Structures are given as C-alpha cells and as structure tokens.
Amino acid sequence: MDGGPFRVPRPTDRRVASRPEPTHRQQAEEPRSVNETPKTVHQAATPRHAMREERSVRRFVLPIIIAVVLVILGVVGWFAWSKTQTVATAIDSSKYQAVFFTNGQVYFGKLQSFNNEYMKLTDIYYLQSQQSTEEAKDSKNPQQTSNDQGNVQLIKLGDEIHGPEDEMILSKDQVLFYENLKTDGKVAQSIEKYKKP
C-alpha cells in the first residue's frame, strides 16, 4: 500500500522504538492548593520590567511636574508682588505732588489713589502768571507764558469765581505723570507760606 507522496515510511530501527518515554510525561503533577498561582518565567520577568518602566516614567514626568509647579508659583508670586506695587505706593503721602495733565495743565496738592480708574487730589494749588498790561498788549499768543519767573503766582483752588471745592477726582487717562515734591522746593515752600496766617 502506497501512502502517497506525503506519507513517510516509519523507521524500522528498534532503538528508536524501544526508547523510553520522557520522564516528564510519566510523572504525575503534584496537587496544588487553590490559592497558589502557577509560577512561570514570564510572570517573574514582568514585575521587573514594569518597575523599570515605572522608574523611567518617574524620571521623565517628575522633573516636568516640578517645573510646572515652579512656573505656577512664579506667576502667582509675580501677580502678588505687582498688586502691592501700585500707584498708591509710589505716592509719598507726607509730601505734595505735582500732577501733569495731558492737556498741559499742572496742579499741586495731596494725591491719592481713588480706585482703579481715578485718583483724588486735595489741598490743590496751581500756578498763574501775572502779566502787566504792557506785556498783554505785546503778546500775540495768549497761551504764551512770560520768561520772567517773578511774575508767576501760586493760586489756591477754590478762590475762583465759580467757587469749586478743594478736591478733584482725576481720570488716570488724563494724567500724564506726577512727581513727589521736595519739602525745600519753591512750590512746597510757597504752599507752606500760604497756609500760615
């Protein structure tokens, strides 16, 4: 009987036929307890591999988390510091301030922050030049000031014909800048002289 091209004849060698069965098939497996998990080589390697991956993730993620936390703390600290450094801290309340407006006017007085959009000026003075009648005739431009500093007079706000109160609420948009005046400056000394009866 021919088995065809795929059938291979069996060897007739007796050594192969009398070969003993492998020992692992002959021995019966020992009974295991229900809670015991089978141990394999693959399972033993998995925790080590997982630990290595976890360590490499920690090495990568931990510095990023620290950097993000430091950036957040830096931003929060900067905002907190900038809130304390407001207009109010730049104003020396023991001195008078010169307030320069965008329209060219200058007022002197005690400046304080009113709110986010406005400032308050009290005890207000301004400079007015006194022209003689001859200077007024010679001057072609009424806005032009005299070169002679002796003709400038310090005027207290409130003495005008319309009788304003000695207080101004100023829009911060209209204030160009302000300066703290020295106590020994001419304007501060003139204010002190005006206050003395």
PDB file of C-alpha atoms in Angstrom, residues 12-188:
ATOM      1  CA  THR A  12      12.326   0.043  11.390  1.00  0.00           C
ATOM      2  CA  ASP A  13      15.203   0.627  13.708  1.00  0.00           C
ATOM      3  CA  ARG A  14      14.463  -0.988  17.069  1.00  0.00           C
ATOM      4  CA  ARG A  15      16.495   1.502  19.069  1.00  0.00           C
ATOM      5  CA  VAL A  16      14.046   4.228  18.283  1.00  0.00           C
ATOM      6  CA  ALA A  17      11.080   2.027  19.006  1.00  0.00           C
ATOM      7  CA  SER A  18      12.404   0.875  22.365  1.00  0.00           C
ATOM      8  CA  ARG A  19      13.285   4.352  23.534  1.00  0.00           C
ATOM      9  CA  PRO A  20      11.753   5.122  26.935  1.00  0.00           C
ATOM     10  CA  GLU A  21       9.103   7.771  27.255  1.00  0.00           C
ATOM     11  CA  PRO A  22      10.301  11.131  28.562  1.00  0.00           C
ATOM     12  CA  THR A  23      10.183  11.420  32.333  1.00  0.00           C
ATOM     13  CA  HIS A  24       8.061  14.495  32.430  1.00  0.00           C
ATOM     14  CA  ARG A  25       5.180  12.611  30.906  1.00  0.00           C
ATOM     15  CA  GLN A  26       5.463   9.729  33.287  1.00  0.00           C
ATOM     16  CA  GLN A  27       5.467  11.745  36.469  1.00  0.00           C
ATOM     17  CA  ALA A  28       2.135  12.930  37.662  1.00  0.00           C
ATOM     18  CA  GLU A  29       1.815  16.523  38.675  1.00  0.00           C
ATOM     19  CA  GLU A  30       1.664  17.215  42.364  1.00  0.00           C
ATOM     20  CA  PRO A  31      -1.618  18.632  43.602  1.00  0.00           C
ATOM     21  CA  ARG A  32      -1.636  22.390  44.161  1.00  0.00           C
ATOM     22  CA  SER A  33      -3.561  24.420  46.638  1.00  0.00           C
ATOM     23  CA  VAL A  34      -6.409  26.588  45.389  1.00  0.00           C
ATOM     24  CA  ASN A  35      -4.743  29.890  46.370  1.00  0.00           C
ATOM     25  CA  GLU A  36      -1.402  29.097  44.823  1.00  0.00           C
ATOM     26  CA  THR A  37      -0.768  30.726  41.491  1.00  0.00           C
ATOM     27  CA  PRO A  38       1.311  28.964  38.905  1.00  0.00           C
ATOM     28  CA  LYS A  39       4.836  30.301  38.581  1.00  0.00           C
ATOM     29  CA  THR A  40       6.146  30.904  35.129  1.00  0.00           C
ATOM     30  CA  VAL A  41       9.270  32.516  33.826  1.00  0.00           C
ATOM     31  CA  HIS A  42       7.229  35.164  32.026  1.00  0.00           C
ATOM     32  CA  GLN A  43       5.454  36.287  35.201  1.00  0.00           C
ATOM     33  CA  ALA A  44       8.698  36.619  37.128  1.00  0.00           C
ATOM     34  CA  ALA A  45      10.166  38.939  34.473  1.00  0.00           C
ATOM     35  CA  THR A  46       7.072  41.124  34.200  1.00  0.00           C
ATOM     36  CA  PRO A  47       7.355  42.915  37.587  1.00  0.00           C
ATOM     37  CA  ARG A  48      10.978  43.809  36.938  1.00  0.00           C
ATOM     38  CA  HIS A  49      10.109  45.104  33.513  1.00  0.00           C
ATOM     39  CA  ALA A  50       7.183  47.068  34.942  1.00  0.00           C
ATOM     40  CA  MET A  51       9.416  48.533  37.659  1.00  0.00           C
ATOM     41  CA  ARG A  52      11.931  49.656  35.060  1.00  0.00           C
ATOM     42  CA  GLU A  53       9.201  51.319  33.014  1.00  0.00           C
ATOM     43  CA  GLU A  54       7.799  52.970  36.137  1.00  0.00           C
ATOM     44  CA  ARG A  55      11.227  54.314  37.071  1.00  0.00           C
ATOM     45  CA  SER A  56      11.817  55.682  33.583  1.00  0.00           C
ATOM     46  CA  VAL A  57       8.392  57.354  33.629  1.00  0.00           C
ATOM     47  CA  ARG A  58       9.172  58.877  37.030  1.00  0.00           C
ATOM     48  CA  ARG A  59      12.495  60.167  35.757  1.00  0.00           C
ATOM     49  CA  PHE A  60      10.718  61.853  32.859  1.00  0.00           C
ATOM     50  CA  VAL A  61       7.469  63.046  34.464  1.00  0.00           C
ATOM     51  CA  LEU A  62       8.756  64.180  37.859  1.00  0.00           C
ATOM     52  CA  PRO A  63      11.009  66.989  36.509  1.00  0.00           C
ATOM     53  CA  ILE A  64       8.171  68.197  34.286  1.00  0.00           C
ATOM     54  CA  ILE A  65       5.770  68.319  37.232  1.00  0.00           C
ATOM     55  CA  ILE A  66       8.342  70.185  39.337  1.00  0.00           C
ATOM     56  CA  ALA A  67       8.964  72.678  36.512  1.00  0.00           C
ATOM     57  CA  VAL A  68       5.234  73.314  36.050  1.00  0.00           C
ATOM     58  CA  VAL A  69       4.746  73.840  39.789  1.00  0.00           C
ATOM     59  CA  LEU A  70       7.683  76.281  39.893  1.00  0.00           C
ATOM     60  CA  VAL A  71       6.299  78.241  36.933  1.00  0.00           C
ATOM     61  CA  ILE A  72       2.869  78.438  38.567  1.00  0.00           C
ATOM     62  CA  LEU A  73       4.411  79.605  41.856  1.00  0.00           C
ATOM     63  CA  GLY A  74       6.469  82.190  39.969  1.00  0.00           C
ATOM     64  CA  VAL A  75       3.423  83.594  38.174  1.00  0.00           C
ATOM     65  CA  VAL A  76       1.373  83.728  41.377  1.00  0.00           C
ATOM     66  CA  GLY A  77       4.272  85.418  43.194  1.00  0.00           C
ATOM     67  CA  TRP A  78       4.699  87.969  40.419  1.00  0.00           C
ATOM     68  CA  PHE A  79       0.997  88.840  40.473  1.00  0.00           C
ATOM     69  CA  ALA A  80       1.041  89.177  44.254  1.00  0.00           C
ATOM     70  CA  TRP A  81       4.118  91.417  44.123  1.00  0.00           C
ATOM     71  CA  SER A  82       2.741  93.579  41.300  1.00  0.00           C
ATOM     72  CA  LYS A  83      -0.509  94.116  43.223  1.00  0.00           C
ATOM     73  CA  THR A  84       1.469  95.593  46.119  1.00  0.00           C
ATOM     74  CA  GLN A  85       3.434  97.874  43.781  1.00  0.00           C
ATOM     75  CA  THR A  86       0.504 100.109  42.824  1.00  0.00           C
ATOM     76  CA  VAL A  87       0.184 103.823  42.257  1.00  0.00           C
ATOM     77  CA  ALA A  88      -0.543 104.296  45.941  1.00  0.00           C
ATOM     78  CA  THR A  89       2.893 103.022  46.969  1.00  0.00           C
ATOM     79  CA  ALA A  90       4.652 105.491  44.666  1.00  0.00           C
ATOM     80  CA  ILE A  91       2.857 108.454  46.205  1.00  0.00           C
ATOM     81  CA  ASP A  92       4.541 109.861  49.303  1.00  0.00           C
ATOM     82  CA  SER A  93       1.559 110.986  51.394  1.00  0.00           C
ATOM     83  CA  SER A  94       3.753 113.184  53.596  1.00  0.00           C
ATOM     84  CA  LYS A  95       4.647 115.405  50.617  1.00  0.00           C
ATOM     85  CA  TYR A  96       2.837 117.404  47.964  1.00  0.00           C
ATOM     86  CA  GLN A  97       2.665 116.125  44.395  1.00  0.00           C
ATOM     87  CA  ALA A  98       2.801 117.919  41.069  1.00  0.00           C
ATOM     88  CA  VAL A  99       0.245 116.385  38.691  1.00  0.00           C
ATOM     89  CA  PHE A 100       0.827 116.941  34.969  1.00  0.00           C
ATOM     90  CA  PHE A 101      -2.209 116.522  32.716  1.00  0.00           C
ATOM     91  CA  THR A 102      -2.266 115.540  29.060  1.00  0.00           C
ATOM     92  CA  ASN A 103      -3.684 118.997  28.166  1.00  0.00           C
ATOM     93  CA  GLY A 104      -0.622 120.756  29.635  1.00  0.00           C
ATOM     94  CA  GLN A 105      -2.145 121.893  32.940  1.00  0.00           C
ATOM     95  CA  VAL A 106      -0.239 121.334  36.175  1.00  0.00           C
ATOM     96  CA  TYR A 107      -1.806 121.152  39.631  1.00  0.00           C
ATOM     97  CA  PHE A 108      -0.129 120.779  43.017  1.00  0.00           C
ATOM     98  CA  GLY A 109      -1.666 119.070  46.013  1.00  0.00           C
ATOM     99  CA  LYS A 110      -2.023 115.873  48.006  1.00  0.00           C
ATOM    100  CA  LEU A 111      -2.579 112.990  45.595  1.00  0.00           C
ATOM    101  CA  GLN A 112      -4.060 109.624  46.492  1.00  0.00           C
ATOM    102  CA  SER A 113      -5.445 106.654  44.627  1.00  0.00           C
ATOM    103  CA  PHE A 114      -9.254 106.699  44.471  1.00  0.00           C
ATOM    104  CA  ASN A 115      -9.937 103.437  42.602  1.00  0.00           C
ATOM    105  CA  ASN A 116      -8.627 101.590  39.541  1.00  0.00           C
ATOM    106  CA  GLU A 117      -9.662 104.361  37.138  1.00  0.00           C
ATOM    107  CA  TYR A 118      -9.462 107.559  39.179  1.00  0.00           C
ATOM    108  CA  MET A 119      -7.166 109.480  41.522  1.00  0.00           C
ATOM    109  CA  LYS A 120      -8.065 112.109  44.100  1.00  0.00           C
ATOM    110  CA  LEU A 121      -6.229 115.421  44.524  1.00  0.00           C
ATOM    111  CA  THR A 122      -6.874 117.566  47.628  1.00  0.00           C
ATOM    112  CA  ASP A 123      -5.368 120.782  49.036  1.00  0.00           C
ATOM    113  CA  ILE A 124      -4.952 121.975  45.444  1.00  0.00           C
ATOM    114  CA  TYR A 125      -2.826 124.831  44.107  1.00  0.00           C
ATOM    115  CA  TYR A 126      -1.860 125.915  40.613  1.00  0.00           C
ATOM    116  CA  LEU A 127       0.477 128.454  39.056  1.00  0.00           C
ATOM    117  CA  GLN A 128      -0.795 131.512  37.252  1.00  0.00           C
ATOM    118  CA  SER A 129       1.368 134.034  35.500  1.00  0.00           C
ATOM    119  CA  GLN A 130       0.699 137.707  36.207  1.00  0.00           C
ATOM    120  CA  GLN A 131       1.131 139.866  33.140  1.00  0.00           C
ATOM    121  CA  SER A 132       1.255 143.591  33.176  1.00  0.00           C
ATOM    122  CA  THR A 133      -0.964 145.470  30.741  1.00  0.00           C
ATOM    123  CA  GLU A 134       2.051 146.275  28.535  1.00  0.00           C
ATOM    124  CA  GLU A 135       3.031 142.580  28.324  1.00  0.00           C
ATOM    125  CA  ALA A 136      -0.546 141.645  27.474  1.00  0.00           C
ATOM    126  CA  LYS A 137      -0.561 144.151  24.569  1.00  0.00           C
ATOM    127  CA  ASP A 138       2.818 142.953  23.261  1.00  0.00           C
ATOM    128  CA  SER A 139       1.930 139.276  23.451  1.00  0.00           C
ATOM    129  CA  LYS A 140       0.369 137.939  20.249  1.00  0.00           C
ATOM    130  CA  ASN A 141      -0.307 134.485  21.690  1.00  0.00           C
ATOM    131  CA  PRO A 142      -2.469 134.431  24.848  1.00  0.00           C
ATOM    132  CA  GLN A 143      -1.183 130.927  25.710  1.00  0.00           C
ATOM    133  CA  GLN A 144       2.435 132.073  25.726  1.00  0.00           C
ATOM    134  CA  THR A 145       3.954 132.326  29.190  1.00  0.00           C
ATOM    135  CA  SER A 146       6.295 135.005  30.379  1.00  0.00           C
ATOM    136  CA  ASN A 147      10.005 134.245  30.537  1.00  0.00           C
ATOM    137  CA  ASP A 148      10.261 136.129  33.813  1.00  0.00           C
ATOM    138  CA  GLN A 149       9.739 133.660  36.676  1.00  0.00           C
ATOM    139  CA  GLY A 150       8.977 136.508  39.074  1.00  0.00           C
ATOM    140  CA  ASN A 151       5.541 137.016  37.516  1.00  0.00           C
ATOM    141  CA  VAL A 152       4.255 133.546  38.454  1.00  0.00           C
ATOM    142  CA  GLN A 153       1.849 133.377  41.370  1.00  0.00           C
ATOM    143  CA  LEU A 154       0.610 130.344  43.325  1.00  0.00           C
ATOM    144  CA  ILE A 155      -3.203 130.278  43.458  1.00  0.00           C
ATOM    145  CA  LYS A 156      -5.300 128.176  45.850  1.00  0.00           C
ATOM    146  CA  LEU A 157      -8.138 126.268  44.172  1.00  0.00           C
ATOM    147  CA  GLY A 158     -11.492 127.485  45.471  1.00  0.00           C
ATOM    148  CA  ASP A 159     -10.798 131.210  45.179  1.00  0.00           C
ATOM    149  CA  GLU A 160     -12.168 131.297  41.607  1.00  0.00           C
ATOM    150  CA  ILE A 161     -15.435 132.962  40.684  1.00  0.00           C
ATOM    151  CA  HIS A 162     -17.327 129.672  40.353  1.00  0.00           C
ATOM    152  CA  GLY A 163     -16.163 128.569  43.851  1.00  0.00           C
ATOM    153  CA  PRO A 164     -15.029 124.966  43.366  1.00  0.00           C
ATOM    154  CA  GLU A 165     -14.336 122.705  46.322  1.00  0.00           C
ATOM    155  CA  ASP A 166     -10.734 121.981  47.188  1.00  0.00           C
ATOM    156  CA  GLU A 167     -10.889 118.463  45.775  1.00  0.00           C
ATOM    157  CA  MET A 168     -10.536 116.944  42.305  1.00  0.00           C
ATOM    158  CA  ILE A 169     -11.300 113.456  41.071  1.00  0.00           C
ATOM    159  CA  LEU A 170      -8.911 112.815  38.180  1.00  0.00           C
ATOM    160  CA  SER A 171      -9.186 110.221  35.450  1.00  0.00           C
ATOM    161  CA  LYS A 172      -5.932 108.266  35.227  1.00  0.00           C
ATOM    162  CA  ASP A 173      -6.241 108.511  31.446  1.00  0.00           C
ATOM    163  CA  GLN A 174      -5.869 112.303  31.679  1.00  0.00           C
ATOM    164  CA  VAL A 175      -2.832 112.230  33.987  1.00  0.00           C
ATOM    165  CA  LEU A 176       0.413 112.251  32.047  1.00  0.00           C
ATOM    166  CA  PHE A 177       2.605 111.795  35.143  1.00  0.00           C
ATOM    167  CA  TYR A 178       3.040 113.041  38.694  1.00  0.00           C
ATOM    168  CA  GLU A 179       6.002 113.845  40.925  1.00  0.00           C
ATOM    169  CA  ASN A 180       6.550 113.975  44.661  1.00  0.00           C
ATOM    170  CA  LEU A 181       7.746 117.487  45.565  1.00  0.00           C
ATOM    171  CA  LYS A 182      10.688 118.153  47.862  1.00  0.00           C
ATOM    172  CA  THR A 183       9.830 119.987  51.048  1.00  0.00           C
ATOM    173  CA  ASP A 184      12.558 122.556  50.340  1.00  0.00           C
ATOM    174  CA  GLY A 185      11.334 123.242  46.771  1.00  0.00           C
ATOM    175  CA  LYS A 186       9.876 126.637  45.815  1.00  0.00           C
ATOM    176  CA  VAL A 187       6.339 125.344  45.311  1.00  0.00           C
ATOM    177  CA  ALA A 188       6.257 123.436  48.620  1.00  0.00           C
TER     178      ALA A 188
END
